[in-house]
mmCIF file of C-alpha atoms in Angstrom:
data_model
loop_
_atom_site.group_PDB
_atom_site.id
_atom_site.type_symbol
_atom_site.label_atom_id
_atom_site.label_comp_id
_atom_site.label_asym_id
_atom_site.label_seq_id
_atom_site.Cartn_x
_atom_site.Cartn_y
_atom_site.Cartn_z
ATOM 1 C CA UNK A 1 86.462 -8.609 10.280
ATOM 2 C CA UNK A 2 86.024 -10.432 6.956
ATOM 3 C CA UNK A 3 89.393 -10.588 4.506
ATOM 4 C CA UNK A 4 89.867 -11.548 0.891
ATOM 5 C CA UNK A 5 90.071 -14.638 1.935
ATOM 6 C CA UNK A 6 86.743 -15.297 3.939
ATOM 7 C CA UNK A 7 85.046 -13.738 0.657
ATOM 8 C CA UNK A 8 87.467 -16.225 -1.364
ATOM 9 C CA UNK A 9 86.327 -19.608 0.267
ATOM 10 C CA UNK A 10 82.270 -18.394 1.173
ATOM 11 C CA UNK A 11 82.074 -17.709 -2.710
ATOM 12 C CA UNK A 12 83.409 -21.625 -3.892
ATOM 13 C CA UNK A 13 81.512 -22.743 -0.871
ATOM 14 C CA UNK A 14 78.721 -20.838 -2.399
ATOM 15 C CA UNK A 15 79.112 -22.356 -6.010
ATOM 16 C CA UNK A 16 79.456 -25.806 -4.162
ATOM 17 C CA UNK A 17 75.863 -25.408 -3.147
ATOM 18 C CA UNK A 18 75.132 -24.172 -6.229
ATOM 19 C CA UNK A 19 76.097 -27.036 -7.872
ATOM 20 C CA UNK A 20 75.491 -29.615 -5.811
ATOM 21 C CA UNK A 21 71.535 -28.458 -5.315
ATOM 22 C CA UNK A 22 72.146 -28.769 -1.552
ATOM 23 C CA UNK A 23 70.700 -27.461 1.117
ATOM 24 C CA UNK A 24 72.665 -28.263 4.220
ATOM 25 C CA UNK A 25 75.663 -26.445 2.463
ATOM 26 C CA UNK A 26 73.378 -23.262 2.525
ATOM 27 C CA UNK A 27 72.137 -24.076 5.893
ATOM 28 C CA UNK A 28 75.746 -24.073 6.566
ATOM 29 C CA UNK A 29 77.481 -20.940 4.702
ATOM 30 C CA UNK A 30 73.937 -18.766 6.350
ATOM 31 C CA UNK A 31 75.354 -19.825 9.612
ATOM 32 C CA UNK A 32 78.663 -18.051 8.765
ATOM 33 C CA UNK A 33 77.298 -15.499 7.816
ATOM 34 C CA UNK A 34 75.400 -14.323 11.066
ATOM 35 C CA UNK A 35 77.706 -16.570 13.528
ATOM 36 C CA UNK A 36 81.425 -15.718 14.017
ATOM 37 C CA UNK A 37 81.578 -19.692 15.845
ATOM 38 C CA UNK A 38 85.191 -21.491 15.071
ATOM 39 C CA UNK A 39 83.016 -24.649 16.217
ATOM 40 C CA UNK A 40 80.991 -24.864 13.923
ATOM 41 C CA UNK A 41 84.712 -25.593 11.720
ATOM 42 C CA UNK A 42 85.175 -28.243 14.551
ATOM 43 C CA UNK A 43 81.966 -29.926 13.793
ATOM 44 C CA UNK A 44 81.951 -30.393 10.296
ATOM 45 C CA UNK A 45 86.386 -31.283 10.266
ATOM 46 C CA UNK A 46 86.604 -34.146 8.604
ATOM 47 C CA UNK A 47 87.325 -36.750 11.425
ATOM 48 C CA UNK A 48 83.504 -35.242 13.021
ATOM 49 C CA UNK A 49 81.761 -35.456 9.818
ATOM 50 C CA UNK A 50 83.866 -39.046 9.032
ATOM 51 C CA UNK A 51 81.978 -40.160 12.750
ATOM 52 C CA UNK A 52 78.888 -38.474 11.913
ATOM 53 C CA UNK A 53 78.108 -40.672 8.170
ATOM 54 C CA UNK A 54 79.817 -43.894 10.171
ATOM 55 C CA UNK A 55 77.154 -43.309 12.804
ATOM 56 C CA UNK A 56 74.353 -42.967 9.983
ATOM 57 C CA UNK A 57 75.533 -45.988 7.715
ATOM 58 C CA UNK A 58 75.366 -48.095 10.692
ATOM 59 C CA UNK A 59 71.965 -46.975 12.192
ATOM 60 C CA UNK A 60 70.600 -47.825 8.621
ATOM 61 C CA UNK A 61 71.577 -50.966 8.785
ATOM 62 C CA UNK A 62 70.837 -51.961 12.659
ATOM 63 C CA UNK A 63 68.118 -50.063 12.740
ATOM 64 C CA UNK A 64 65.949 -49.178 9.420
ATOM 65 C CA UNK A 65 65.304 -46.084 7.936
ATOM 66 C CA UNK A 66 61.988 -45.961 10.605
ATOM 67 C CA UNK A 67 63.507 -43.486 12.867
ATOM 68 C CA UNK A 68 60.550 -41.915 14.553
ATOM 69 C CA UNK A 69 61.319 -38.790 17.430
ATOM 70 C CA UNK A 70 65.052 -38.541 17.569
ATOM 71 C CA UNK A 71 66.390 -37.181 20.561
ATOM 72 C CA UNK A 72 70.398 -36.308 20.630
ATOM 73 C CA UNK A 73 72.060 -35.509 23.587
ATOM 74 C CA UNK A 74 75.762 -33.079 23.641
ATOM 75 C CA UNK A 75 74.267 -32.073 19.925
ATOM 76 C CA UNK A 76 76.560 -29.462 20.066
ATOM 77 C CA UNK A 77 75.579 -27.255 17.031
ATOM 78 C CA UNK A 78 73.555 -29.497 15.411
ATOM 79 C CA UNK A 79 75.410 -31.515 12.605
ATOM 80 C CA UNK A 80 75.083 -34.433 13.511
ATOM 81 C CA UNK A 81 70.868 -33.357 13.410
ATOM 82 C CA UNK A 82 71.823 -31.946 10.083
ATOM 83 C CA UNK A 83 73.798 -35.037 8.796
ATOM 84 C CA UNK A 84 70.464 -37.292 9.914
ATOM 85 C CA UNK A 85 67.829 -35.063 8.403
ATOM 86 C CA UNK A 86 68.964 -34.182 5.201
ATOM 87 C CA UNK A 87 69.638 -38.340 4.946
ATOM 88 C CA UNK A 88 67.093 -38.989 2.196
ATOM 89 C CA UNK A 89 67.213 -43.025 3.624
ATOM 90 C CA UNK A 90 65.798 -41.962 6.487
ATOM 91 C CA UNK A 91 61.983 -41.000 7.659
ATOM 92 C CA UNK A 92 62.782 -38.700 10.847
ATOM 93 C CA UNK A 93 59.677 -37.686 12.075
ATOM 94 C CA UNK A 94 61.737 -34.627 14.314
ATOM 95 C CA UNK A 95 65.044 -34.436 16.392
ATOM 96 C CA UNK A 96 65.833 -32.462 19.603
ATOM 97 C CA UNK A 97 69.290 -31.395 19.547
ATOM 98 C CA UNK A 98 70.301 -31.145 23.853
ATOM 99 C CA UNK A 99 73.190 -29.144 24.732
ATOM 100 C CA UNK A 100 74.196 -27.610 28.411
ATOM 101 C CA UNK A 101 76.084 -24.598 26.893
ATOM 102 C CA UNK A 102 73.217 -22.095 25.630
ATOM 103 C CA UNK A 103 75.530 -20.599 22.326
ATOM 104 C CA UNK A 104 75.121 -23.880 21.174
ATOM 105 C CA UNK A 105 70.683 -23.361 20.280
ATOM 106 C CA UNK A 106 70.760 -20.458 18.134
ATOM 107 C CA UNK A 107 73.588 -21.777 15.811
ATOM 108 C CA UNK A 108 72.302 -25.800 15.359
ATOM 109 C CA UNK A 109 69.009 -23.906 14.720
ATOM 110 C CA UNK A 110 71.013 -21.951 12.093
ATOM 111 C CA UNK A 111 72.527 -24.878 11.305
ATOM 112 C CA UNK A 112 69.194 -27.101 10.581
ATOM 113 C CA UNK A 113 67.470 -24.035 9.352
ATOM 114 C CA UNK A 114 65.345 -26.104 6.649
ATOM 115 C CA UNK A 115 64.232 -28.100 8.829
ATOM 116 C CA UNK A 116 63.408 -25.768 11.351
ATOM 117 C CA UNK A 117 60.958 -23.854 9.156
ATOM 118 C CA UNK A 118 59.348 -27.573 8.165
ATOM 119 C CA UNK A 119 58.799 -28.464 11.890
ATOM 120 C CA UNK A 120 61.225 -30.911 12.191
ATOM 121 C CA UNK A 121 63.816 -29.662 14.279
ATOM 122 C CA UNK A 122 64.360 -27.946 17.717
ATOM 123 C CA UNK A 123 67.217 -27.229 20.088
ATOM 124 C CA UNK A 124 67.555 -26.881 23.484
ATOM 125 C CA UNK A 125 69.612 -25.580 26.282
ATOM 126 C CA UNK A 126 69.257 -28.352 29.288
ATOM 127 C CA UNK A 127 72.230 -30.896 31.164
ATOM 128 C CA UNK A 128 71.666 -34.105 29.876
ATOM 129 C CA UNK A 129 71.777 -34.936 33.370
ATOM 130 C CA UNK A 130 69.515 -33.180 34.824
ATOM 131 C CA UNK A 131 66.609 -34.588 32.307
ATOM 132 C CA UNK A 132 64.506 -37.631 31.834
ATOM 133 C CA UNK A 133 66.549 -39.489 29.673
ATOM 134 C CA UNK A 134 63.527 -41.414 27.453
ATOM 135 C CA UNK A 135 60.716 -38.669 28.200
ATOM 136 C CA UNK A 136 59.209 -35.772 26.760
ATOM 137 C CA UNK A 137 60.136 -32.848 28.339
ATOM 138 C CA UNK A 138 57.132 -30.864 28.105
ATOM 139 C CA UNK A 139 53.154 -31.349 27.295
ATOM 140 C CA UNK A 140 53.442 -30.500 23.630
ATOM 141 C CA UNK A 141 56.324 -33.486 23.094
ATOM 142 C CA UNK A 142 56.357 -37.274 22.694
ATOM 143 C CA UNK A 143 58.518 -39.479 24.120
ATOM 144 C CA UNK A 144 61.694 -40.237 21.776
ATOM 145 C CA UNK A 145 61.551 -43.222 19.581
ATOM 146 C CA UNK A 146 65.625 -42.526 19.258
ATOM 147 C CA UNK A 147 68.429 -41.277 22.251
ATOM 148 C CA UNK A 148 71.740 -40.451 20.358
ATOM 149 C CA UNK A 149 74.630 -39.866 22.831
ATOM 150 C CA UNK A 150 77.740 -39.205 20.754
ATOM 151 C CA UNK A 151 79.310 -36.832 23.677
ATOM 152 C CA UNK A 152 80.306 -40.843 26.226
ATOM 153 C CA UNK A 153 83.822 -39.592 26.768
ATOM 154 C CA UNK A 154 82.849 -36.192 28.053
ATOM 155 C CA UNK A 155 80.744 -37.441 30.945
ATOM 156 C CA UNK A 156 82.572 -38.106 33.947
ATOM 157 C CA UNK A 157 78.669 -39.120 35.869
ATOM 158 C CA UNK A 158 78.626 -41.153 33.115
ATOM 159 C CA UNK A 159 76.955 -44.209 34.988
ATOM 160 C CA UNK A 160 74.663 -41.875 36.334
ATOM 161 C CA UNK A 161 73.675 -40.821 33.564
ATOM 162 C CA UNK A 162 72.777 -44.677 31.773
ATOM 163 C CA UNK A 163 71.478 -45.536 35.105
ATOM 164 C CA UNK A 164 68.579 -42.848 34.265
ATOM 165 C CA UNK A 165 67.768 -44.293 30.656
ATOM 166 C CA UNK A 166 64.533 -46.592 30.477
ATOM 167 C CA UNK A 167 65.176 -50.359 29.819
ATOM 168 C CA UNK A 168 64.330 -51.114 26.642
ATOM 169 C CA UNK A 169 65.353 -47.523 24.914
ATOM 170 C CA UNK A 170 66.683 -47.578 21.256
ATOM 171 C CA UNK A 171 70.276 -45.984 22.193
ATOM 172 C CA UNK A 172 73.052 -44.762 20.132
ATOM 173 C CA UNK A 173 76.769 -44.323 22.186
ATOM 174 C CA UNK A 174 79.884 -43.380 20.679
ATOM 175 C CA UNK A 175 83.052 -42.771 22.618
ATOM 176 C CA UNK A 176 86.730 -42.801 21.921
ATOM 177 C CA UNK A 177 90.166 -43.171 23.035
ATOM 178 C CA UNK A 178 91.407 -39.791 22.708
ATOM 179 C CA UNK A 179 93.370 -39.203 26.514
ATOM 180 C CA UNK A 180 94.753 -36.213 25.065
ATOM 181 C CA UNK A 181 91.745 -33.932 25.366
ATOM 182 C CA UNK A 182 91.766 -32.646 28.860
ATOM 183 C CA UNK A 183 87.683 -32.188 28.448
ATOM 184 C CA UNK A 184 87.158 -36.481 27.987
ATOM 185 C CA UNK A 185 87.264 -37.201 31.265
ATOM 186 C CA UNK A 186 85.295 -40.301 30.563
ATOM 187 C CA UNK A 187 87.449 -42.423 27.565
ATOM 188 C CA UNK A 188 87.379 -45.931 27.288
ATOM 189 C CA UNK A 189 90.939 -47.978 25.925
ATOM 190 C CA UNK A 190 89.000 -50.497 23.575
ATOM 191 C CA UNK A 191 85.731 -51.268 22.260
ATOM 192 C CA UNK A 192 85.380 -54.281 24.967
ATOM 193 C CA UNK A 193 85.295 -51.348 27.772
ATOM 194 C CA UNK A 194 82.963 -49.491 26.103
ATOM 195 C CA UNK A 195 80.246 -51.852 25.885
ATOM 196 C CA UNK A 196 81.235 -52.844 29.957
ATOM 197 C CA UNK A 197 79.796 -49.243 30.704
ATOM 198 C CA UNK A 198 77.084 -49.081 28.638
ATOM 199 C CA UNK A 199 75.251 -53.493 29.025
ATOM 200 C CA UNK A 200 72.642 -53.802 26.846
ATOM 201 C CA UNK A 201 69.735 -55.888 26.795
ATOM 202 C CA UNK A 202 69.751 -56.209 22.988
ATOM 203 C CA UNK A 203 72.950 -55.106 20.676
ATOM 204 C CA UNK A 204 72.245 -55.011 17.600
ATOM 205 C CA UNK A 205 75.952 -53.310 15.883
ATOM 206 C CA UNK A 206 79.264 -52.445 18.157
ATOM 207 C CA UNK A 207 81.803 -51.098 16.294
ATOM 208 C CA UNK A 208 85.645 -49.268 16.337
ATOM 209 C CA UNK A 209 86.620 -46.640 13.863
ATOM 210 C CA UNK A 210 90.373 -45.170 13.660
ATOM 211 C CA UNK A 211 90.726 -42.144 13.049
ATOM 212 C CA UNK A 212 93.626 -39.733 12.387
ATOM 213 C CA UNK A 213 94.542 -38.907 16.322
ATOM 214 C CA UNK A 214 91.602 -41.590 18.500
ATOM 215 C CA UNK A 215 89.662 -44.495 17.869
ATOM 216 C CA UNK A 216 86.241 -43.757 17.665
ATOM 217 C CA UNK A 217 83.937 -46.839 19.093
ATOM 218 C CA UNK A 218 80.420 -47.078 18.868
ATOM 219 C CA UNK A 219 76.794 -49.115 20.214
ATOM 220 C CA UNK A 220 73.673 -49.336 18.688
ATOM 221 C CA UNK A 221 70.862 -51.341 20.459
ATOM 222 C CA UNK A 222 68.675 -51.110 23.384
ATOM 223 C CA UNK A 223 69.289 -50.222 27.052
#
């Protein structure tokens, strides 16, 4: 049931989208109109957006603007894909967002509707532990140039997943020390522990970002 407050805030967001000319905001608004999905609000909260913007800034500094084909594992509702694809600093051929939850794909496609129409975004339902990380998933695809996994804290079998990442693959990893969340089964206490968990032959970036409830850790490099 739509309430007065829902319409009030939606009208405000539509006005801001009109003022800024943001296709990202327009896609989010259209998604909210079609999907009653509380997780979208969680994916767009201050801490989540700060982590995604930090990733974009660090990626630009460590790798540069040419990203080619990007595969995001644990892509959730597609917000990170949208952040990267809407960032004018990057040249991205295609982003593929993969999540184990089948409810995520239609929301991710709606959030990235601008790029679906342009043939630059696709959402898939798959278990990251059951796919070959650095290879094409079907004959029509090409292998990813960059693999992103910002859900390392959710992987109880992280060692198994990391073992399947091809040597030399360019990767971005994020984890955190938010042990209070019961879904976080693979948190790390600090950046050093994260580096030990995911050793790289070429480390391009390692950093920690304090947020309100936890610290986010990030690694960028080649396995």
